[in-house]
PDB file of C-alpha atoms in Angstrom:
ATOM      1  CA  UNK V1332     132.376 101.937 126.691  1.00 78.00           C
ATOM      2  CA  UNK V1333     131.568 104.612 124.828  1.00 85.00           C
ATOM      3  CA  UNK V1334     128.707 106.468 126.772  1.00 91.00           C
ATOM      4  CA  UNK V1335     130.725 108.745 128.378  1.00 92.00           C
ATOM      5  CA  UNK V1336     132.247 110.087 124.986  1.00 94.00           C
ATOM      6  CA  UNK V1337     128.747 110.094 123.100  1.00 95.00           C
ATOM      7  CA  UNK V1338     127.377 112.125 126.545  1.00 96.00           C
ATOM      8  CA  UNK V1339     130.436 114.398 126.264  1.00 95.00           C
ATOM      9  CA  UNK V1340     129.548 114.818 122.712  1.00 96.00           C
ATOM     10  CA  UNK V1341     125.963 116.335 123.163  1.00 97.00           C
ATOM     11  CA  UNK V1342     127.455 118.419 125.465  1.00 97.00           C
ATOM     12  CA  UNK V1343     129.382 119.671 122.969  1.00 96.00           C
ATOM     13  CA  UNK V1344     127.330 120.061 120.165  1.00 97.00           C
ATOM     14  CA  UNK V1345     124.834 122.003 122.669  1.00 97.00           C
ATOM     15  CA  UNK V1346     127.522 124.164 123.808  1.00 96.00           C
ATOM     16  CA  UNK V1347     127.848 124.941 119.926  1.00 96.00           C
ATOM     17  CA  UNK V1348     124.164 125.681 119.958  1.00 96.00           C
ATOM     18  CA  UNK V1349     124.837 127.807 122.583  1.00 95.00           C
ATOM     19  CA  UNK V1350     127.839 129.659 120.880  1.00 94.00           C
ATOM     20  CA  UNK V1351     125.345 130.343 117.764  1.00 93.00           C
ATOM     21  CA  UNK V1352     122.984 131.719 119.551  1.00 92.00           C
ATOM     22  CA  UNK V1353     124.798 134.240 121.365  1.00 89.00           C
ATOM     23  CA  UNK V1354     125.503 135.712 118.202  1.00 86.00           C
ATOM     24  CA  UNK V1355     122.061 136.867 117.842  1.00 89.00           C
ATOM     25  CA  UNK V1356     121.679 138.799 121.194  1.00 86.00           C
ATOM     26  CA  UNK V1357     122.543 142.095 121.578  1.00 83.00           C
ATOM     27  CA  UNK V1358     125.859 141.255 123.971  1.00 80.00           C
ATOM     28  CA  UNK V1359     127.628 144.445 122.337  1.00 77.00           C
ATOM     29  CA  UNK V1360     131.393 144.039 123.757  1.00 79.00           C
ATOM     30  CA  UNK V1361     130.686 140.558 126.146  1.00 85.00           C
ATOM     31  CA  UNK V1362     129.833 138.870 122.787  1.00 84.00           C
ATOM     32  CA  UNK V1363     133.858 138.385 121.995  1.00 87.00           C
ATOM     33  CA  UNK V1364     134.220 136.992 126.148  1.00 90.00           C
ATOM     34  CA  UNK V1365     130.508 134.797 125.854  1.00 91.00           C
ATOM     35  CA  UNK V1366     131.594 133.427 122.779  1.00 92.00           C
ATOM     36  CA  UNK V1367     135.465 132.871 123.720  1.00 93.00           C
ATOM     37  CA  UNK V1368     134.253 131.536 127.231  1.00 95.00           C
ATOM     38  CA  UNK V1369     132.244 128.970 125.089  1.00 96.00           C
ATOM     39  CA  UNK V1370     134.951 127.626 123.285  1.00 96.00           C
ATOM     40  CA  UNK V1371     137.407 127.572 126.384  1.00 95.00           C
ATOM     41  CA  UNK V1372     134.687 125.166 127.830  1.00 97.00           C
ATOM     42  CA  UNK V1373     134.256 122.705 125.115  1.00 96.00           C
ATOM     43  CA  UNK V1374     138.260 122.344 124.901  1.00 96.00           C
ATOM     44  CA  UNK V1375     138.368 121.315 128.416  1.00 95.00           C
ATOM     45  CA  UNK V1376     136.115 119.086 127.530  1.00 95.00           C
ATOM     46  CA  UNK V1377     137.901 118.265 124.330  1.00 95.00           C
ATOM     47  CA  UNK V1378     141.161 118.044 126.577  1.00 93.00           C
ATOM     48  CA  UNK V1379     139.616 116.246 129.928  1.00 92.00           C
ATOM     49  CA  UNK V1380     137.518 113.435 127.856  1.00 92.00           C
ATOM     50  CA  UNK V1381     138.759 112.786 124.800  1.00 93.00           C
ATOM     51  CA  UNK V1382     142.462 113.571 124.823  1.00 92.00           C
ATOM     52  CA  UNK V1383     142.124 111.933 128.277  1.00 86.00           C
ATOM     53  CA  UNK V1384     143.587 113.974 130.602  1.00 82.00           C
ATOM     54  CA  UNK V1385     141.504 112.476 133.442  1.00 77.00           C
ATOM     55  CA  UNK V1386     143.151 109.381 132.881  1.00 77.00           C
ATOM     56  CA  UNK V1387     146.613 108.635 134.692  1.00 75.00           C
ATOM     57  CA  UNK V1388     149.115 109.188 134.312  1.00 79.00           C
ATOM     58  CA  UNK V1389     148.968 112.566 135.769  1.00 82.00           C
ATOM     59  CA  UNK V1390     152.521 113.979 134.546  1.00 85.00           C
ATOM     60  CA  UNK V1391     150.531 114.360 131.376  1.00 85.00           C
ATOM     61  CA  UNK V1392     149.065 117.378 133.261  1.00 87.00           C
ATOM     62  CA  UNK V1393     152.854 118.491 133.278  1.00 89.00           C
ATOM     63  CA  UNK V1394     153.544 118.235 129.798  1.00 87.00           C
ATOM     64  CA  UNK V1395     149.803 119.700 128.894  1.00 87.00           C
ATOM     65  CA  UNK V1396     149.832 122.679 131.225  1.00 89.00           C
ATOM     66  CA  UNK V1397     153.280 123.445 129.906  1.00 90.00           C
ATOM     67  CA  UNK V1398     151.378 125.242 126.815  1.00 89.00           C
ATOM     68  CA  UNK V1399     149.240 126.737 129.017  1.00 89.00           C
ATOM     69  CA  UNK V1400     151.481 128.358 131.217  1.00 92.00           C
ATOM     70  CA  UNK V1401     154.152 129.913 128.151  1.00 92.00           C
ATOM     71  CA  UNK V1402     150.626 130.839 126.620  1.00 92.00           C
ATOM     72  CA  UNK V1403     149.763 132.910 129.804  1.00 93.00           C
ATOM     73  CA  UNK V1404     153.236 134.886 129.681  1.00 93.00           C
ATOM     74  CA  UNK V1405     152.566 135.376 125.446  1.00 92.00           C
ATOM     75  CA  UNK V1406     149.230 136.674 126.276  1.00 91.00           C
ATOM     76  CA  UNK V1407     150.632 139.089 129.699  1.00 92.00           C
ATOM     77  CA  UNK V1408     153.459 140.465 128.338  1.00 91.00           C
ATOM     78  CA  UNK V1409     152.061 140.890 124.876  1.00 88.00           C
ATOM     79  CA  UNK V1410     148.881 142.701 126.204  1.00 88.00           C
ATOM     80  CA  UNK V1411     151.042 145.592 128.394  1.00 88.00           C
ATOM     81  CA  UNK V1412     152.096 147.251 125.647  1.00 82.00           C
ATOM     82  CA  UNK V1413     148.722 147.446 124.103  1.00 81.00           C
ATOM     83  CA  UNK V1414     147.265 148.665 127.746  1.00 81.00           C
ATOM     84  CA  UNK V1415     149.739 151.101 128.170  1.00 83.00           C
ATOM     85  CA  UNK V1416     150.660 152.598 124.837  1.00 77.00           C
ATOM     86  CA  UNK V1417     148.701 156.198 124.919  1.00 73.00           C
ATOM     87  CA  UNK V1418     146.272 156.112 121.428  1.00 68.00           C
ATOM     88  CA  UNK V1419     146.139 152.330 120.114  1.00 66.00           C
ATOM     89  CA  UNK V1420     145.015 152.336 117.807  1.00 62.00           C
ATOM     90  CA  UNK V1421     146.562 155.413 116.317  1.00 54.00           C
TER      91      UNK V1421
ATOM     92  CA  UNK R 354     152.709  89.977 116.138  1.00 47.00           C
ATOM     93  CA  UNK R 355     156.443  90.774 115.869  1.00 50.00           C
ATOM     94  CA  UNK R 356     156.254  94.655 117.720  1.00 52.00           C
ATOM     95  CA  UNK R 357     155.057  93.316 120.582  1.00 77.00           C
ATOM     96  CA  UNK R 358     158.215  93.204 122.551  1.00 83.00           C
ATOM     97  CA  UNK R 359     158.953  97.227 123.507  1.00 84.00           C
ATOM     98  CA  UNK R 360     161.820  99.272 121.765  1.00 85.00           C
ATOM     99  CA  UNK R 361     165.289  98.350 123.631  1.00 88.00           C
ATOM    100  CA  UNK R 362     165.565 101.749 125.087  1.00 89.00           C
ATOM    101  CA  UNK R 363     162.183 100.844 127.384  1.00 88.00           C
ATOM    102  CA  UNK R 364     162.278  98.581 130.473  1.00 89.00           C
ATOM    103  CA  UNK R 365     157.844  98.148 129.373  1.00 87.00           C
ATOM    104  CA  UNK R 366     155.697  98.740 126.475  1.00 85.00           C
ATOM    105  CA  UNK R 367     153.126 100.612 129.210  1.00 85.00           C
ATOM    106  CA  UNK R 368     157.084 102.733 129.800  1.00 87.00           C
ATOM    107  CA  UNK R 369     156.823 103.544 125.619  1.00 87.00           C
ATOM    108  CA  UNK R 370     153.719 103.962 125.000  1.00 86.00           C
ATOM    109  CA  UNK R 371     153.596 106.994 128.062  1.00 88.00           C
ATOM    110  CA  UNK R 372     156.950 107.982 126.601  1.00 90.00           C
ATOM    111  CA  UNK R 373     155.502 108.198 123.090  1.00 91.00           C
ATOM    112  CA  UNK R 374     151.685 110.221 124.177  1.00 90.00           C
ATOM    113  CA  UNK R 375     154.548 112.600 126.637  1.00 92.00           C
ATOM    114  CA  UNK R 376     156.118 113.417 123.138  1.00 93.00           C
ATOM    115  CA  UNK R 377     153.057 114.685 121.526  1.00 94.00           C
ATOM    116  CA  UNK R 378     151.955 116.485 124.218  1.00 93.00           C
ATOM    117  CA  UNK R 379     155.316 117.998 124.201  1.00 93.00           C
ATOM    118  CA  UNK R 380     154.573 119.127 120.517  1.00 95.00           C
ATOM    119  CA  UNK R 381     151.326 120.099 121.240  1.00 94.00           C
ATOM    120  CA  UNK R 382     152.459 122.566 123.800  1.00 93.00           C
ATOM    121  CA  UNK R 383     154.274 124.098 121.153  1.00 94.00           C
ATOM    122  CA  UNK R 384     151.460 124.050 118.877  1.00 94.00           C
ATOM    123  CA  UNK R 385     149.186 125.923 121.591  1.00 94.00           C
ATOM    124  CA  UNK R 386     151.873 129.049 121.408  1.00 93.00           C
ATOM    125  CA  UNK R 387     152.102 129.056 117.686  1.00 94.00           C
ATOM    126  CA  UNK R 388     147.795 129.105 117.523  1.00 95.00           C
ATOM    127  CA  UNK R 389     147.609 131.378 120.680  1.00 94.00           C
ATOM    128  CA  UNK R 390     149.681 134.195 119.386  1.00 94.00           C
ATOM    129  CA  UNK R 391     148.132 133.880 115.824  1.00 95.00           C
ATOM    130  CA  UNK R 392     144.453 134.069 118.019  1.00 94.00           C
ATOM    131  CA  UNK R 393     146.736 136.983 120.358  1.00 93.00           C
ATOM    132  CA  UNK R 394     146.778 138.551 117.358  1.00 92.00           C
ATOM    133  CA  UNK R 395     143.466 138.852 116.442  1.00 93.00           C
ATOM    134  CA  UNK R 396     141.874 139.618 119.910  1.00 91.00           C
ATOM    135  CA  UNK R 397     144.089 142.878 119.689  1.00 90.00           C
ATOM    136  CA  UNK R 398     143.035 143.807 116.749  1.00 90.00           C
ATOM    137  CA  UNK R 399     139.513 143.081 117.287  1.00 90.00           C
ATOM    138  CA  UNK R 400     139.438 145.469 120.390  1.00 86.00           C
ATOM    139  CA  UNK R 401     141.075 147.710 118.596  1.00 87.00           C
ATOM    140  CA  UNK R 402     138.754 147.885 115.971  1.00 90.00           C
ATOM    141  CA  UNK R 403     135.511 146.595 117.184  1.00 88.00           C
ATOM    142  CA  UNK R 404     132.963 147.833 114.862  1.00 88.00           C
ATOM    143  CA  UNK R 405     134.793 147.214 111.808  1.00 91.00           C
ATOM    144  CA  UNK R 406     135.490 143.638 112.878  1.00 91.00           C
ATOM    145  CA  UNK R 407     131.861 143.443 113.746  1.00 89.00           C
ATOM    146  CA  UNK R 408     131.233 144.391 109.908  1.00 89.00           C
ATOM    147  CA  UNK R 409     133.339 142.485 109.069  1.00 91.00           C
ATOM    148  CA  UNK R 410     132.373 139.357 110.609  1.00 89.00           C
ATOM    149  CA  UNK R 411     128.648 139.594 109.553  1.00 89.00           C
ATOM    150  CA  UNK R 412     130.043 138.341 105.685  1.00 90.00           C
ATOM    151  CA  UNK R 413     131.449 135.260 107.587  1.00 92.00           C
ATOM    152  CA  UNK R 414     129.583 132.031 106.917  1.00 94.00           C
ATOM    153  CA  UNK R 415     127.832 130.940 110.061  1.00 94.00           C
ATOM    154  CA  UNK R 416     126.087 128.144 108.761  1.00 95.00           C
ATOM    155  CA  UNK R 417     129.325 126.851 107.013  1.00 96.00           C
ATOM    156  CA  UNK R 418     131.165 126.709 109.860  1.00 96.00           C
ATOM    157  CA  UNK R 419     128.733 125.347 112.611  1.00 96.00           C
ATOM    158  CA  UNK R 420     128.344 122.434 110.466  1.00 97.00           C
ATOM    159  CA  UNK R 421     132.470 121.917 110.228  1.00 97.00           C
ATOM    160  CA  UNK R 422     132.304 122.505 113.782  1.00 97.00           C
ATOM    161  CA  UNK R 423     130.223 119.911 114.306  1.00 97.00           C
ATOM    162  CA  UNK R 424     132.058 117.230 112.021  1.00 97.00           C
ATOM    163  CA  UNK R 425     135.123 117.939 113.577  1.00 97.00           C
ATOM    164  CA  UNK R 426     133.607 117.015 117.383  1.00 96.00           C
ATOM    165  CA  UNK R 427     131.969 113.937 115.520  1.00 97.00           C
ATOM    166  CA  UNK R 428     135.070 112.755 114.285  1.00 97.00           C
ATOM    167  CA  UNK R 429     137.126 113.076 118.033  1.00 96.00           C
ATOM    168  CA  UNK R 430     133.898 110.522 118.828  1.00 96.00           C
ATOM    169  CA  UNK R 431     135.065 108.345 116.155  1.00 97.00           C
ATOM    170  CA  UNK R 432     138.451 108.463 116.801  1.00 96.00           C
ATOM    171  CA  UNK R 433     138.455 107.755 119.793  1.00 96.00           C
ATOM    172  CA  UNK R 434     136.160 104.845 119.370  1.00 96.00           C
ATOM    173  CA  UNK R 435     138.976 103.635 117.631  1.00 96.00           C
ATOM    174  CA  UNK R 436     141.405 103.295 120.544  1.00 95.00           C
ATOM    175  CA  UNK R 437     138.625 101.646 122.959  1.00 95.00           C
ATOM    176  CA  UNK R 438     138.007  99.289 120.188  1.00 96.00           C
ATOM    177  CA  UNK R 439     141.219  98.502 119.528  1.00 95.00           C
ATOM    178  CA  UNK R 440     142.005  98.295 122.923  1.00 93.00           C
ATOM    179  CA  UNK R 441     139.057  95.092 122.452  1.00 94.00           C
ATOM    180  CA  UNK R 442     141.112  93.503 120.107  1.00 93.00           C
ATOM    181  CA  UNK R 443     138.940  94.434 116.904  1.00 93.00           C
ATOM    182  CA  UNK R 444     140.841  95.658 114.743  1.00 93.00           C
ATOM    183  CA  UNK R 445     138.618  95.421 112.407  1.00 94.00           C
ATOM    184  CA  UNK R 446     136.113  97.598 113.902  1.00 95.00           C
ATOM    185  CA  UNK R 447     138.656 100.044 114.365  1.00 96.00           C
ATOM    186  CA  UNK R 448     140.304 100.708 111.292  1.00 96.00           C
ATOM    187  CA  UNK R 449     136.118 101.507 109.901  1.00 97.00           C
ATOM    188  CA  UNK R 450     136.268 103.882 112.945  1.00 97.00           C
ATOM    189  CA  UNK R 451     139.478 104.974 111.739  1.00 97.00           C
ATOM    190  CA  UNK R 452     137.985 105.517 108.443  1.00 97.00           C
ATOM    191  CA  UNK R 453     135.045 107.208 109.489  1.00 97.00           C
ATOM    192  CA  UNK R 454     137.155 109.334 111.159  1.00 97.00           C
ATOM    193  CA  UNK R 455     139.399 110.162 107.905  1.00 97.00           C
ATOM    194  CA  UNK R 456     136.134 110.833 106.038  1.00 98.00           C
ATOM    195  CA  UNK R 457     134.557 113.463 108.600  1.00 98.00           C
ATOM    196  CA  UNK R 458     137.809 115.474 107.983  1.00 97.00           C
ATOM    197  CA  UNK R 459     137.658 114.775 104.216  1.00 98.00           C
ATOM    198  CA  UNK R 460     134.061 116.369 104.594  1.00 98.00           C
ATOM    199  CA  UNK R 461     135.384 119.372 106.837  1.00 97.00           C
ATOM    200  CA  UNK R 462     137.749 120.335 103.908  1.00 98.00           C
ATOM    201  CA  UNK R 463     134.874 120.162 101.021  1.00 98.00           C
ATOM    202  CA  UNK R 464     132.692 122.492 103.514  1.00 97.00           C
ATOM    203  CA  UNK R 465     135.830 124.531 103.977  1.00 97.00           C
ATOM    204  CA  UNK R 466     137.054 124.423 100.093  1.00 97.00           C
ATOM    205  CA  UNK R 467     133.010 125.238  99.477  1.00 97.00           C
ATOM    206  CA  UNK R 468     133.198 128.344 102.033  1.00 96.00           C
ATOM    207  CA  UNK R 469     136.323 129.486 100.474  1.00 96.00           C
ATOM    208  CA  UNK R 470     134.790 129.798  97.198  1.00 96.00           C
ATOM    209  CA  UNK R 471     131.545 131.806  98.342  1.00 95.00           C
ATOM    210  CA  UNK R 472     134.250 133.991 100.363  1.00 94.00           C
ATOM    211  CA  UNK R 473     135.233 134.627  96.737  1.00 95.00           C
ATOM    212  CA  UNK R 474     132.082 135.340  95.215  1.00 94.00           C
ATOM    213  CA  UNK R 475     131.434 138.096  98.239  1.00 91.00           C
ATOM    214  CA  UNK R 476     135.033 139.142  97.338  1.00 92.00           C
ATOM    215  CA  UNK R 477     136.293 138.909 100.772  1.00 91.00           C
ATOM    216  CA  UNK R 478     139.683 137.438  99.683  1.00 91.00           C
ATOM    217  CA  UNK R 479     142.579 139.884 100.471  1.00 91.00           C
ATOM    218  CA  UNK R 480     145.441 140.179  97.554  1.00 88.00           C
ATOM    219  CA  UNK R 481     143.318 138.253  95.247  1.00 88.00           C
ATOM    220  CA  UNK R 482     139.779 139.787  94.854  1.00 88.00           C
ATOM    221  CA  UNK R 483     138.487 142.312  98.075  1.00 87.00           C
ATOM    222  CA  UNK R 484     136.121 144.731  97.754  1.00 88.00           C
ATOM    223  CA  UNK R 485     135.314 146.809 100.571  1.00 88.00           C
ATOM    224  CA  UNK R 486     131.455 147.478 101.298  1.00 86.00           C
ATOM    225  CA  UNK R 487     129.384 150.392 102.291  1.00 86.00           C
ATOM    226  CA  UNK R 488     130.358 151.509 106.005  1.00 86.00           C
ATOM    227  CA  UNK R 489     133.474 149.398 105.987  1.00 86.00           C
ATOM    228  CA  UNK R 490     136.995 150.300 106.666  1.00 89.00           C
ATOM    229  CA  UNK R 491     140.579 149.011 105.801  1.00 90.00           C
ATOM    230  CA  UNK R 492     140.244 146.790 108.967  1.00 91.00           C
ATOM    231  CA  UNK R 493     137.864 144.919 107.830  1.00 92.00           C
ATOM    232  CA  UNK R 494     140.831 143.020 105.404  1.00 93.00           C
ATOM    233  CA  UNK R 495     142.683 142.558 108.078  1.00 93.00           C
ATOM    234  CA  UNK R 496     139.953 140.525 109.760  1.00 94.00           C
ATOM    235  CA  UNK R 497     139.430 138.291 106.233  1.00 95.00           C
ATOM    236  CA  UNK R 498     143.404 138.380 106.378  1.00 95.00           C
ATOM    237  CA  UNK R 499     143.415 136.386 109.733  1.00 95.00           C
ATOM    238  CA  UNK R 500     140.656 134.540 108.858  1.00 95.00           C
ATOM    239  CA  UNK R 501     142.257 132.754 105.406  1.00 96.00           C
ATOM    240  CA  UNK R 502     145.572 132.487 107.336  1.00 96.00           C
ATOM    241  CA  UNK R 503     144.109 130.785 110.743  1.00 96.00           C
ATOM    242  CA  UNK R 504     141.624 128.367 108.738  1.00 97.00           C
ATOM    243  CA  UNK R 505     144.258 127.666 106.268  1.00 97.00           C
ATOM    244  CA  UNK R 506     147.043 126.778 108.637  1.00 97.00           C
ATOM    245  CA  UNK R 507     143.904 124.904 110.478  1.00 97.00           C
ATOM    246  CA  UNK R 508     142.965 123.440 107.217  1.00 97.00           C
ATOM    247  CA  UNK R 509     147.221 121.988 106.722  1.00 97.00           C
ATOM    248  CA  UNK R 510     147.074 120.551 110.411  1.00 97.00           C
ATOM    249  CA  UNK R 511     143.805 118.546 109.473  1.00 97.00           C
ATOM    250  CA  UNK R 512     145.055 117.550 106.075  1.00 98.00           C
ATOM    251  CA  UNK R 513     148.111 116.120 107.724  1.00 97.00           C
ATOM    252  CA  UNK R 514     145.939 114.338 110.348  1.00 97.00           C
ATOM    253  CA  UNK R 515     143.908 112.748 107.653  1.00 98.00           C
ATOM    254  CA  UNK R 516     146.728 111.339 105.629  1.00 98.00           C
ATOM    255  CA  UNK R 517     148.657 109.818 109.507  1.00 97.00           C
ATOM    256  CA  UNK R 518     144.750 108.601 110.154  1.00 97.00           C
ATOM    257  CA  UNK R 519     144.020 106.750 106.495  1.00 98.00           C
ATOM    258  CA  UNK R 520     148.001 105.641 107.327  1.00 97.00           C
ATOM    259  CA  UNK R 521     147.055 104.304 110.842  1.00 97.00           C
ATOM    260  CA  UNK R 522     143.721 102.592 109.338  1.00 97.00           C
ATOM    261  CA  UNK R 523     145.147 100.378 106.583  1.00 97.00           C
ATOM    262  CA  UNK R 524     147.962  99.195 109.339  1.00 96.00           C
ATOM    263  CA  UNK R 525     144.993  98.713 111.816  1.00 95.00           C
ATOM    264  CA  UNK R 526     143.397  96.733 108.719  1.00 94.00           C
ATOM    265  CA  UNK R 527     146.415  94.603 108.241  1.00 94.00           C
ATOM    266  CA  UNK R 528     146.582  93.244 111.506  1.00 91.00           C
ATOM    267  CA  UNK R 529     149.593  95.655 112.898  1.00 92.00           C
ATOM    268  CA  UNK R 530     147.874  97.235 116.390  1.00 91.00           C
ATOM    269  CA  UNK R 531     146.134  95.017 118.888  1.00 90.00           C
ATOM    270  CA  UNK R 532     145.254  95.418 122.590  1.00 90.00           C
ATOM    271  CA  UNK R 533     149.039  95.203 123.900  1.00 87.00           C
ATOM    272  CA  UNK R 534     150.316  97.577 121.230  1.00 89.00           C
ATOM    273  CA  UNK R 535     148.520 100.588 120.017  1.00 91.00           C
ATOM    274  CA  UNK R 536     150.515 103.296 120.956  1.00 91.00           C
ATOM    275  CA  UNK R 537     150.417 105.626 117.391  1.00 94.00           C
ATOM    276  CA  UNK R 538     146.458 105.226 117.231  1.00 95.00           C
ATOM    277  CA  UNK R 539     146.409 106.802 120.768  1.00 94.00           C
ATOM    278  CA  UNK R 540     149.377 109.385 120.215  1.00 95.00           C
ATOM    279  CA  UNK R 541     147.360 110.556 116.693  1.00 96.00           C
ATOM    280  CA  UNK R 542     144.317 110.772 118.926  1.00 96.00           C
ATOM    281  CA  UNK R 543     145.857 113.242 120.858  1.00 95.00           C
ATOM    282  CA  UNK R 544     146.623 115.007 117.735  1.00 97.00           C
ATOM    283  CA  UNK R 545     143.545 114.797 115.839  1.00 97.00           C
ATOM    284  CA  UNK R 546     141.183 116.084 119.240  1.00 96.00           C
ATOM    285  CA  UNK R 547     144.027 119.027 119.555  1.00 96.00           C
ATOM    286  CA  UNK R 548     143.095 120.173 115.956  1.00 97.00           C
ATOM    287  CA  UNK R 549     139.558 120.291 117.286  1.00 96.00           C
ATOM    288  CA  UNK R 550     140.431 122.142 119.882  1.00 97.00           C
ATOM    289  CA  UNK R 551     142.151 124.832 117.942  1.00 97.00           C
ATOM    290  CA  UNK R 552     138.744 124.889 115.369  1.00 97.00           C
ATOM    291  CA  UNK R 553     136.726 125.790 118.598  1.00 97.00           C
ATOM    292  CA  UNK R 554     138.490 128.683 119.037  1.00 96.00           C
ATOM    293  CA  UNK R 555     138.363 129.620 115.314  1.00 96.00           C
ATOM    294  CA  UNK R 556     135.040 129.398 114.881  1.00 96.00           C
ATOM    295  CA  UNK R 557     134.521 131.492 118.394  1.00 94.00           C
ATOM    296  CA  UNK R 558     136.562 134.226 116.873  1.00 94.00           C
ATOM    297  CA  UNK R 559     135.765 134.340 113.224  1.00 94.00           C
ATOM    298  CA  UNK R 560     132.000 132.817 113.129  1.00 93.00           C
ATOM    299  CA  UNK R 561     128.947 134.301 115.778  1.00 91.00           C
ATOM    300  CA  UNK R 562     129.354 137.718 115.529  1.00 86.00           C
ATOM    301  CA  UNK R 563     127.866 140.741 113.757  1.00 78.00           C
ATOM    302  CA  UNK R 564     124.859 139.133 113.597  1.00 81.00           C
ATOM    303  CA  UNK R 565     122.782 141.486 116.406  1.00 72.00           C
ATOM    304  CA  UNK R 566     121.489 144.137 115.378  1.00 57.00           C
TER     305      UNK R 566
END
């Protein structure tokens, strides 16, 4: 019963491997994306195994994605001004 | 087993115990904006001031926090051990896995508490001792700033979780949860994992970088 959450856990712990030694190579300004891409991997993981997501029911996915989706308008609208100010930083 | 029979606002106990995982998923959404803007935050800043944060980051203990990464992932295994072995009907079994669980965060917050204090002897604590070094810039306190605010507020979350878990164990202990009701073990689960899942993204912004080079 719980294979699935001891094979999602090596995954894990690899992908932390991973993470660590990406901050060794010379990446210069992909290491903040590599290393962020990383992490947004392992929390679908995290989210999909075991917080259980994959499981019914699926208005979960309502209730889950909710974050998501206000956290996409915090990050859009927050980032404009920083795209289009003229000098940031000053 | 006298809260077997569901609350008398629910037609099921299946109909409560959705009702009850909806609700923390509700707060959790909430908790994902209050994390993403403080992580917003930082992002900006850290494009903004690359090679300071860069700097600044190499003084960050790698080590330190790739082993608290991996307790925290260890203890979403044991916690959610918990909820397929109470879901068995041994309760026993699960309050140790409860335990186990309480202890891995115990263990996150003496590596933390043990990080905190080296921080301290590199004086790399803002307001209370922060020295800049050669090469680096005012930034770079702004990137220790984030860093004792993010793993502190972190650092509450988990404390809280490992009070509700040691809570949730000695009622799992006592016979309270069994296979038809176990609703706050798997509602704290979704908490607990969450906390992990904010840690991830910690450790990807505060821990493997400024090491190249």
């Amino acid at each position: 019963m719980l294979i699935p959450y001891l094979i999602a856990w090596v995954v894990l712990i690899g992908l932390l491997g991973l993470s660590i030694f990406t901050a060794y190579l010379p990446l210069g300004h992909f290491h903040p994306l590599a290393n962020f891409g990383i992490a947004v991997v392992q929390a679908a993981i995290v989210l999909a195994i075991f917080m259980r997501l994959k499981d019914p029911p699926a208005i979960k996915w309502v209730f889950a994605g909710a974050g998501f989706f206000w956290l996409l308008f915090l990050f859009g609208i927050g980032v404009i001004d920083y795209l289009t100010r003229a000098g940031f930083p000053s | 087993m006298a809260s077997i029979r569901p609350e008398a606002q629910y037609a099921t106990l299946e109909q409560q115990t959705e009702t009850a995982q909806l609700g923390m998923w509700a707060f959790l959404a909430t908790e994902v904006l209050f994390f993403g803007a403080l992580i917003f935050g930082y992002y900006i800043y850290r494009i903004a001031y690359t090679d300071q944060f860069i700097l600044a980051g190499h003084d960050a203990k790698l080590v330190l926090g790739s082993i608290n990464t991996a307790l925290l992932l260890t203890s979403s295994v044991t916690m959610v051990a918990a909820i397929e072995l109470i879901k068995r009907n041994e309760a026993r079994r699960a309050a140790t896995a409860l335990y186990l669980t309480a202890l891995l965060g115990i263990a996150f917050l003496g590596v933390k508490g043990y990080e905190y204090l080296q921080d301290y002897y590199d004086h790399t604590v803002p307001v209370l001792d922060f020295v800049l070094k050669p090469h680096q810039q005012p930034p770079v306190e702004l990137f220790w700033l984030f860093y004792f605010v993010a793993t502190g507020l972190h650092a509450l979350h988990l404390t809280i979780g490992i009070v509700a878990v040691l809570i949730l164990a000695a009622h799992t202990r006592s016979g309270r949860y069994s296979a038809a009701y176990h609703s706050p073990i798997e509602v704290l689960g979704l908490y607990w994992s969450f906390v992990d899942v904010v840690w991830l993204f910690l450790f990807a912004a505060i821990y493997p970088i400024g090491r190249a080079g």
